[in-house]
Amino acid sequence: MTSRAGAPGKLWAISDLHIGYEENRALVERTHPESDDDWLLVAGDVAETVADIRWALETLADRFRRVVWAPGNHELWTHPKDAVDLRGVARYEHLVEMCRELGVTTPEDPYPVWEGADGPAVVAPLFLLYDYSFLPKGCATKAEGLEYAHGTGVVCSDEYLLHPDPYPSREAWCRARVEETERRLAEIPADLPTIPVNHYPLHRHPTDVLWYPEFAMWCGTSLTADWHRRFRVDTMVYGHLHIPRTTWHEGVRFEEVSVGYPREWRKRPGPPGQLRRILPSKQASTATPRQEVSR
């Protein structure tokens, strides 16, 4: 076995591991750092059950110098197959406490500073949700958007499994998260760039390639549309769309780092489950594949 000691550390990212699929669980089992100083950013949708989420994050935390996690919608589901039946904020807080037991950094912890190659940079795991502001063309309200989506049959399972308790709605929870996160990001020293890690993109443009544009309603919020400029973003790391690629918006790199479902990654060239290098930066693929829908 080749020693990793002394090798320069890198900042890697991945998301949408969905280890409920055995093929994806095997990908996690094969995931290892290149260096003893490598960090790994995990941008949500590890799994649906707390037991699976724990297994994956514990496995990765045992291998990488630091693991940083931001929740996806699947972690927040109250799934009938999960022995943990907590809902909404209580479920999220349960996952945060679990991560702290494992030594995994969460959105509730102080933002760590990457001091390796191309650093320093503040790594900011975020939990923002969505507020139905990415409406389909021709729709002016959430009600119109949902009616359109139900008419096409493209409706996110969040509508049935992601509960906002004690908030009255997911968009109310989103607004509260945005307000708190905005305050924390504003406190970051002005001379430091940031690397936000969120399950959803901070800007709508990555959803332009969705086969079903109505699914964008469950993909973020327009409240963060200028955050990549306001908060000196070096690279915006996200997942959820199951379209791994690099895009650039107003000079800022947006990196979609998802693995996705086996039926999706089997169609792609190259081996599945590869980590995406965030720092030191390099030119990544700018291909624009299209996606059916990620539920």
mmCIF file with all atom_site columns, N, CA, C and O in Angstrom, residues 206-239:
data_model
loop_
_atom_site.group_PDB
_atom_site.id
_atom_site.type_symbol
_atom_site.label_atom_id
_atom_site.label_alt_id
_atom_site.label_comp_id
_atom_site.label_asym_id
_atom_site.label_entity_id
_atom_site.label_seq_id
_atom_site.pdbx_PDB_ins_code
_atom_site.Cartn_x
_atom_site.Cartn_y
_atom_site.Cartn_z
_atom_site.occupancy
_atom_site.B_iso_or_equiv
_atom_site.pdbx_formal_charge
_atom_site.auth_seq_id
_atom_site.auth_comp_id
_atom_site.auth_asym_id
_atom_site.auth_atom_id
_atom_site.pdbx_PDB_model_num
ATOM 1   N N  . PRO A 1 206 ? -28.181 26.781 -12.825 1.00 0.00 ? 206 PRO A N  1
ATOM 2   C CA . PRO A 1 206 ? -27.917 25.361 -13.071 1.00 0.00 ? 206 PRO A CA 1
ATOM 3   C C  . PRO A 1 206 ? -29.161 24.532 -13.396 1.00 0.00 ? 206 PRO A C  1
ATOM 4   O O  . PRO A 1 206 ? -29.052 23.442 -13.960 1.00 0.00 ? 206 PRO A O  1
ATOM 5   N N  . THR A 1 207 ? -30.341 25.041 -13.061 1.00 0.00 ? 207 THR A N  1
ATOM 6   C CA . THR A 1 207 ? -31.569 24.282 -13.342 1.00 0.00 ? 207 THR A CA 1
ATOM 7   C C  . THR A 1 207 ? -32.055 24.464 -14.769 1.00 0.00 ? 207 THR A C  1
ATOM 8   O O  . THR A 1 207 ? -33.035 23.834 -15.181 1.00 0.00 ? 207 THR A O  1
ATOM 9   N N  . ASP A 1 208 ? -31.378 25.299 -15.548 1.00 0.00 ? 208 ASP A N  1
ATOM 10  C CA . ASP A 1 208 ? -31.836 25.566 -16.912 1.00 0.00 ? 208 ASP A CA 1
ATOM 11  C C  . ASP A 1 208 ? -31.796 24.330 -17.808 1.00 0.00 ? 208 ASP A C  1
ATOM 12  O O  . ASP A 1 208 ? -32.459 24.303 -18.849 1.00 0.00 ? 208 ASP A O  1
ATOM 13  N N  . VAL A 1 209 ? -31.010 23.311 -17.422 1.00 0.00 ? 209 VAL A N  1
ATOM 14  C CA . VAL A 1 209 ? -30.885 22.124 -18.274 1.00 0.00 ? 209 VAL A CA 1
ATOM 15  C C  . VAL A 1 209 ? -31.802 20.980 -17.840 1.00 0.00 ? 209 VAL A C  1
ATOM 16  O O  . VAL A 1 209 ? -31.720 19.874 -18.383 1.00 0.00 ? 209 VAL A O  1
ATOM 17  N N  . LEU A 1 210 ? -32.670 21.214 -16.865 1.00 0.00 ? 210 LEU A N  1
ATOM 18  C CA . LEU A 1 210 ? -33.602 20.170 -16.452 1.00 0.00 ? 210 LEU A CA 1
ATOM 19  C C  . LEU A 1 210 ? -34.552 19.822 -17.606 1.00 0.00 ? 210 LEU A C  1
ATOM 20  O O  . LEU A 1 210 ? -35.092 20.705 -18.270 1.00 0.00 ? 210 LEU A O  1
ATOM 21  N N  . TRP A 1 211 ? -34.758 18.534 -17.802 1.00 0.00 ? 211 TRP A N  1
ATOM 22  C CA . TRP A 1 211 ? -35.750 18.102 -18.789 1.00 0.00 ? 211 TRP A CA 1
ATOM 23  C C  . TRP A 1 211 ? -37.135 18.598 -18.393 1.00 0.00 ? 211 TRP A C  1
ATOM 24  O O  . TRP A 1 211 ? -37.972 18.908 -19.237 1.00 0.00 ? 211 TRP A O  1
ATOM 25  N N  . TYR A 1 212 ? -37.396 18.622 -17.090 1.00 0.00 ? 212 TYR A N  1
ATOM 26  C CA . TYR A 1 212 ? -38.692 19.056 -16.583 1.00 0.00 ? 212 TYR A CA 1
ATOM 27  C C  . TYR A 1 212 ? -38.479 20.324 -15.759 1.00 0.00 ? 212 TYR A C  1
ATOM 28  O O  . TYR A 1 212 ? -38.197 20.266 -14.561 1.00 0.00 ? 212 TYR A O  1
ATOM 29  N N  . PRO A 1 213 ? -38.601 21.502 -16.368 1.00 0.00 ? 213 PRO A N  1
ATOM 30  C CA . PRO A 1 213 ? -38.280 22.764 -15.678 1.00 0.00 ? 213 PRO A CA 1
ATOM 31  C C  . PRO A 1 213 ? -39.086 22.981 -14.404 1.00 0.00 ? 213 PRO A C  1
ATOM 32  O O  . PRO A 1 213 ? -38.630 23.693 -13.503 1.00 0.00 ? 213 PRO A O  1
ATOM 33  N N  . GLU A 1 214 ? -40.276 22.358 -14.308 1.00 0.00 ? 214 GLU A N  1
ATOM 34  C CA . GLU A 1 214 ? -41.092 22.560 -13.122 1.00 0.00 ? 214 GLU A CA 1
ATOM 35  C C  . GLU A 1 214 ? -40.419 22.023 -11.858 1.00 0.00 ? 214 GLU A C  1
ATOM 36  O O  . GLU A 1 214 ? -40.730 22.478 -10.744 1.00 0.00 ? 214 GLU A O  1
ATOM 37  N N  . PHE A 1 215 ? -39.480 21.088 -12.017 1.00 0.00 ? 215 PHE A N  1
ATOM 38  C CA . PHE A 1 215 ? -38.805 20.548 -10.846 1.00 0.00 ? 215 PHE A CA 1
ATOM 39  C C  . PHE A 1 215 ? -37.917 21.586 -10.158 1.00 0.00 ? 215 PHE A C  1
ATOM 40  O O  . PHE A 1 215 ? -37.543 21.424 -8.995  1.00 0.00 ? 215 PHE A O  1
ATOM 41  N N  . ALA A 1 216 ? -37.609 22.670 -10.858 1.00 0.00 ? 216 ALA A N  1
ATOM 42  C CA . ALA A 1 216 ? -36.776 23.718 -10.265 1.00 0.00 ? 216 ALA A CA 1
ATOM 43  C C  . ALA A 1 216 ? -37.399 24.311 -9.009  1.00 0.00 ? 216 ALA A C  1
ATOM 44  O O  . ALA A 1 216 ? -36.690 24.860 -8.156  1.00 0.00 ? 216 ALA A O  1
ATOM 45  N N  . MET A 1 217 ? -38.720 24.200 -8.850  1.00 0.00 ? 217 MET A N  1
ATOM 46  C CA . MET A 1 217 ? -39.366 24.735 -7.640  1.00 0.00 ? 217 MET A CA 1
ATOM 47  C C  . MET A 1 217 ? -38.780 24.151 -6.368  1.00 0.00 ? 217 MET A C  1
ATOM 48  O O  . MET A 1 217 ? -38.796 24.797 -5.312  1.00 0.00 ? 217 MET A O  1
ATOM 49  N N  . TRP A 1 218 ? -38.266 22.939 -6.440  1.00 0.00 ? 218 TRP A N  1
ATOM 50  C CA . TRP A 1 218 ? -37.708 22.255 -5.267  1.00 0.00 ? 218 TRP A CA 1
ATOM 51  C C  . TRP A 1 218 ? -36.177 22.308 -5.271  1.00 0.00 ? 218 TRP A C  1
ATOM 52  O O  . TRP A 1 218 ? -35.526 21.448 -4.699  1.00 0.00 ? 218 TRP A O  1
ATOM 53  N N  . CYS A 1 219 ? -35.612 23.343 -5.908  1.00 0.00 ? 219 CYS A N  1
ATOM 54  C CA . CYS A 1 219 ? -34.156 23.382 -6.120  1.00 0.00 ? 219 CYS A CA 1
ATOM 55  C C  . CYS A 1 219 ? -33.463 24.629 -5.590  1.00 0.00 ? 219 CYS A C  1
ATOM 56  O O  . CYS A 1 219 ? -32.302 24.866 -5.924  1.00 0.00 ? 219 CYS A O  1
ATOM 57  N N  . GLY A 1 220 ? -34.129 25.433 -4.772  1.00 0.00 ? 220 GLY A N  1
ATOM 58  C CA . GLY A 1 220 ? -33.436 26.584 -4.214  1.00 0.00 ? 220 GLY A CA 1
ATOM 59  C C  . GLY A 1 220 ? -34.362 27.762 -4.001  1.00 0.00 ? 220 GLY A C  1
ATOM 60  O O  . GLY A 1 220 ? -35.585 27.639 -4.021  1.00 0.00 ? 220 GLY A O  1
ATOM 61  N N  . THR A 1 221 ? -33.750 28.927 -3.823  1.00 0.00 ? 221 THR A N  1
ATOM 62  C CA . THR A 1 221 ? -34.513 30.137 -3.545  1.00 0.00 ? 221 THR A CA 1
ATOM 63  C C  . THR A 1 221 ? -33.865 31.340 -4.216  1.00 0.00 ? 221 THR A C  1
ATOM 64  O O  . THR A 1 221 ? -32.628 31.462 -4.233  1.00 0.00 ? 221 THR A O  1
ATOM 65  N N  . SER A 1 222 ? -34.676 32.237 -4.722  1.00 0.00 ? 222 SER A N  1
ATOM 66  C CA . SER A 1 222 ? -34.159 33.460 -5.337  1.00 0.00 ? 222 SER A CA 1
ATOM 67  C C  . SER A 1 222 ? -33.570 34.411 -4.296  1.00 0.00 ? 222 SER A C  1
ATOM 68  O O  . SER A 1 222 ? -32.889 35.376 -4.649  1.00 0.00 ? 222 SER A O  1
ATOM 69  N N  . LEU A 1 223 ? -33.801 34.142 -3.008  1.00 0.00 ? 223 LEU A N  1
ATOM 70  C CA . LEU A 1 223 ? -33.238 34.992 -1.952  1.00 0.00 ? 223 LEU A CA 1
ATOM 71  C C  . LEU A 1 223 ? -31.714 34.945 -1.917  1.00 0.00 ? 223 LEU A C  1
ATOM 72  O O  . LEU A 1 223 ? -31.078 35.835 -1.348  1.00 0.00 ? 223 LEU A O  1
ATOM 73  N N  . THR A 1 224 ? -31.112 33.922 -2.518  1.00 0.00 ? 224 THR A N  1
ATOM 74  C CA . THR A 1 224 ? -29.650 33.795 -2.506  1.00 0.00 ? 224 THR A CA 1
ATOM 75  C C  . THR A 1 224 ? -29.035 34.128 -3.862  1.00 0.00 ? 224 THR A C  1
ATOM 76  O O  . THR A 1 224 ? -27.860 33.842 -4.093  1.00 0.00 ? 224 THR A O  1
ATOM 77  N N  . ALA A 1 225 ? -29.791 34.752 -4.754  1.00 0.00 ? 225 ALA A N  1
ATOM 78  C CA . ALA A 1 225 ? -29.346 34.952 -6.133  1.00 0.00 ? 225 ALA A CA 1
ATOM 79  C C  . ALA A 1 225 ? -28.070 35.776 -6.254  1.00 0.00 ? 225 ALA A C  1
ATOM 80  O O  . ALA A 1 225 ? -27.323 35.629 -7.230  1.00 0.00 ? 225 ALA A O  1
ATOM 81  N N  . ASP A 1 226 ? -27.779 36.644 -5.279  1.00 0.00 ? 226 ASP A N  1
ATOM 82  C CA . ASP A 1 226 ? -26.568 37.467 -5.357  1.00 0.00 ? 226 ASP A CA 1
ATOM 83  C C  . ASP A 1 226 ? -25.507 37.064 -4.342  1.00 0.00 ? 226 ASP A C  1
ATOM 84  O O  . ASP A 1 226 ? -24.489 37.747 -4.197  1.00 0.00 ? 226 ASP A O  1
ATOM 85  N N  . TRP A 1 227 ? -25.699 35.957 -3.654  1.00 0.00 ? 227 TRP A N  1
ATOM 86  C CA . TRP A 1 227 ? -24.759 35.583 -2.602  1.00 0.00 ? 227 TRP A CA 1
ATOM 87  C C  . TRP A 1 227 ? -23.371 35.258 -3.149  1.00 0.00 ? 227 TRP A C  1
ATOM 88  O O  . TRP A 1 227 ? -22.366 35.459 -2.449  1.00 0.00 ? 227 TRP A O  1
ATOM 89  N N  . HIS A 1 228 ? -23.298 34.739 -4.361  1.00 0.00 ? 228 HIS A N  1
ATOM 90  C CA . HIS A 1 228 ? -21.983 34.402 -4.920  1.00 0.00 ? 228 HIS A CA 1
ATOM 91  C C  . HIS A 1 228 ? -21.131 35.660 -5.082  1.00 0.00 ? 228 HIS A C  1
ATOM 92  O O  . HIS A 1 228 ? -19.900 35.587 -5.046  1.00 0.00 ? 228 HIS A O  1
ATOM 93  N N  . ARG A 1 229 ? -21.754 36.817 -5.249  1.00 0.00 ? 229 ARG A N  1
ATOM 94  C CA . ARG A 1 229 ? -21.014 38.086 -5.318  1.00 0.00 ? 229 ARG A CA 1
ATOM 95  C C  . ARG A 1 229 ? -20.834 38.690 -3.927  1.00 0.00 ? 229 ARG A C  1
ATOM 96  O O  . ARG A 1 229 ? -19.738 39.115 -3.555  1.00 0.00 ? 229 ARG A O  1
ATOM 97  N N  . ARG A 1 230 ? -21.897 38.718 -3.160  1.00 0.00 ? 230 ARG A N  1
ATOM 98  C CA . ARG A 1 230 ? -21.851 39.390 -1.852  1.00 0.00 ? 230 ARG A CA 1
ATOM 99  C C  . ARG A 1 230 ? -20.845 38.755 -0.906  1.00 0.00 ? 230 ARG A C  1
ATOM 100 O O  . ARG A 1 230 ? -20.197 39.454 -0.116  1.00 0.00 ? 230 ARG A O  1
ATOM 101 N N  . PHE A 1 231 ? -20.724 37.435 -0.981  1.00 0.00 ? 231 PHE A N  1
ATOM 102 C CA . PHE A 1 231 ? -19.909 36.732 0.006   1.00 0.00 ? 231 PHE A CA 1
ATOM 103 C C  . PHE A 1 231 ? -18.630 36.149 -0.590  1.00 0.00 ? 231 PHE A C  1
ATOM 104 O O  . PHE A 1 231 ? -18.092 35.169 -0.097  1.00 0.00 ? 231 PHE A O  1
ATOM 105 N N  . ARG A 1 232 ? -18.134 36.773 -1.674  1.00 0.00 ? 232 ARG A N  1
ATOM 106 C CA . ARG A 1 232 ? -16.808 36.480 -2.219  1.00 0.00 ? 232 ARG A CA 1
ATOM 107 C C  . ARG A 1 232 ? -16.616 34.983 -2.475  1.00 0.00 ? 232 ARG A C  1
ATOM 108 O O  . ARG A 1 232 ? -15.621 34.390 -2.059  1.00 0.00 ? 232 ARG A O  1
ATOM 109 N N  . VAL A 1 233 ? -17.564 34.391 -3.164  1.00 0.00 ? 233 VAL A N  1
ATOM 110 C CA . VAL A 1 233 ? -17.533 32.945 -3.371  1.00 0.00 ? 233 VAL A CA 1
ATOM 111 C C  . VAL A 1 233 ? -16.435 32.574 -4.369  1.00 0.00 ? 233 VAL A C  1
ATOM 112 O O  . VAL A 1 233 ? -16.370 33.117 -5.475  1.00 0.00 ? 233 VAL A O  1
ATOM 113 N N  . ASP A 1 234 ? -15.574 31.660 -3.963  1.00 0.00 ? 234 ASP A N  1
ATOM 114 C CA . ASP A 1 234 ? -14.575 31.074 -4.858  1.00 0.00 ? 234 ASP A CA 1
ATOM 115 C C  . ASP A 1 234 ? -15.219 29.977 -5.695  1.00 0.00 ? 234 ASP A C  1
ATOM 116 O O  . ASP A 1 234 ? -15.163 29.990 -6.921  1.00 0.00 ? 234 ASP A O  1
ATOM 117 N N  . THR A 1 235 ? -15.855 29.023 -5.010  1.00 0.00 ? 235 THR A N  1
ATOM 118 C CA . THR A 1 235 ? -16.557 27.933 -5.672  1.00 0.00 ? 235 THR A CA 1
ATOM 119 C C  . THR A 1 235 ? -17.813 27.611 -4.890  1.00 0.00 ? 235 THR A C  1
ATOM 120 O O  . THR A 1 235 ? -17.754 27.471 -3.671  1.00 0.00 ? 235 THR A O  1
ATOM 121 N N  . MET A 1 236 ? -18.941 27.516 -5.573  1.00 0.00 ? 236 MET A N  1
ATOM 122 C CA . MET A 1 236 ? -20.208 27.143 -4.957  1.00 0.00 ? 236 MET A CA 1
ATOM 123 C C  . MET A 1 236 ? -20.407 25.654 -5.188  1.00 0.00 ? 236 MET A C  1
ATOM 124 O O  . MET A 1 236 ? -20.535 25.207 -6.325  1.00 0.00 ? 236 MET A O  1
ATOM 125 N N  . VAL A 1 237 ? -20.374 24.866 -4.109  1.00 0.00 ? 237 VAL A N  1
ATOM 126 C CA . VAL A 1 237 ? -20.503 23.406 -4.189  1.00 0.00 ? 237 VAL A CA 1
ATOM 127 C C  . VAL A 1 237 ? -21.943 23.009 -3.879  1.00 0.00 ? 237 VAL A C  1
ATOM 128 O O  . VAL A 1 237 ? -22.489 23.407 -2.849  1.00 0.00 ? 237 VAL A O  1
ATOM 129 N N  . TYR A 1 238 ? -22.548 22.234 -4.770  1.00 0.00 ? 238 TYR A N  1
ATOM 130 C CA . TYR A 1 238 ? -23.931 21.818 -4.570  1.00 0.00 ? 238 TYR A CA 1
ATOM 131 C C  . TYR A 1 238 ? -24.163 20.463 -5.231  1.00 0.00 ? 238 TYR A C  1
ATOM 132 O O  . TYR A 1 238 ? -23.281 19.903 -5.899  1.00 0.00 ? 238 TYR A O  1
ATOM 133 N N  . GLY A 1 239 ? -25.374 19.924 -5.040  1.00 0.00 ? 239 GLY A N  1
ATOM 134 C CA . GLY A 1 239 ? -25.761 18.660 -5.649  1.00 0.00 ? 239 GLY A CA 1
ATOM 135 C C  . GLY A 1 239 ? -27.206 18.725 -6.092  1.00 0.00 ? 239 GLY A C  1
ATOM 136 O O  . GLY A 1 239 ? -27.617 19.638 -6.790  1.00 0.00 ? 239 GLY A O  1
#
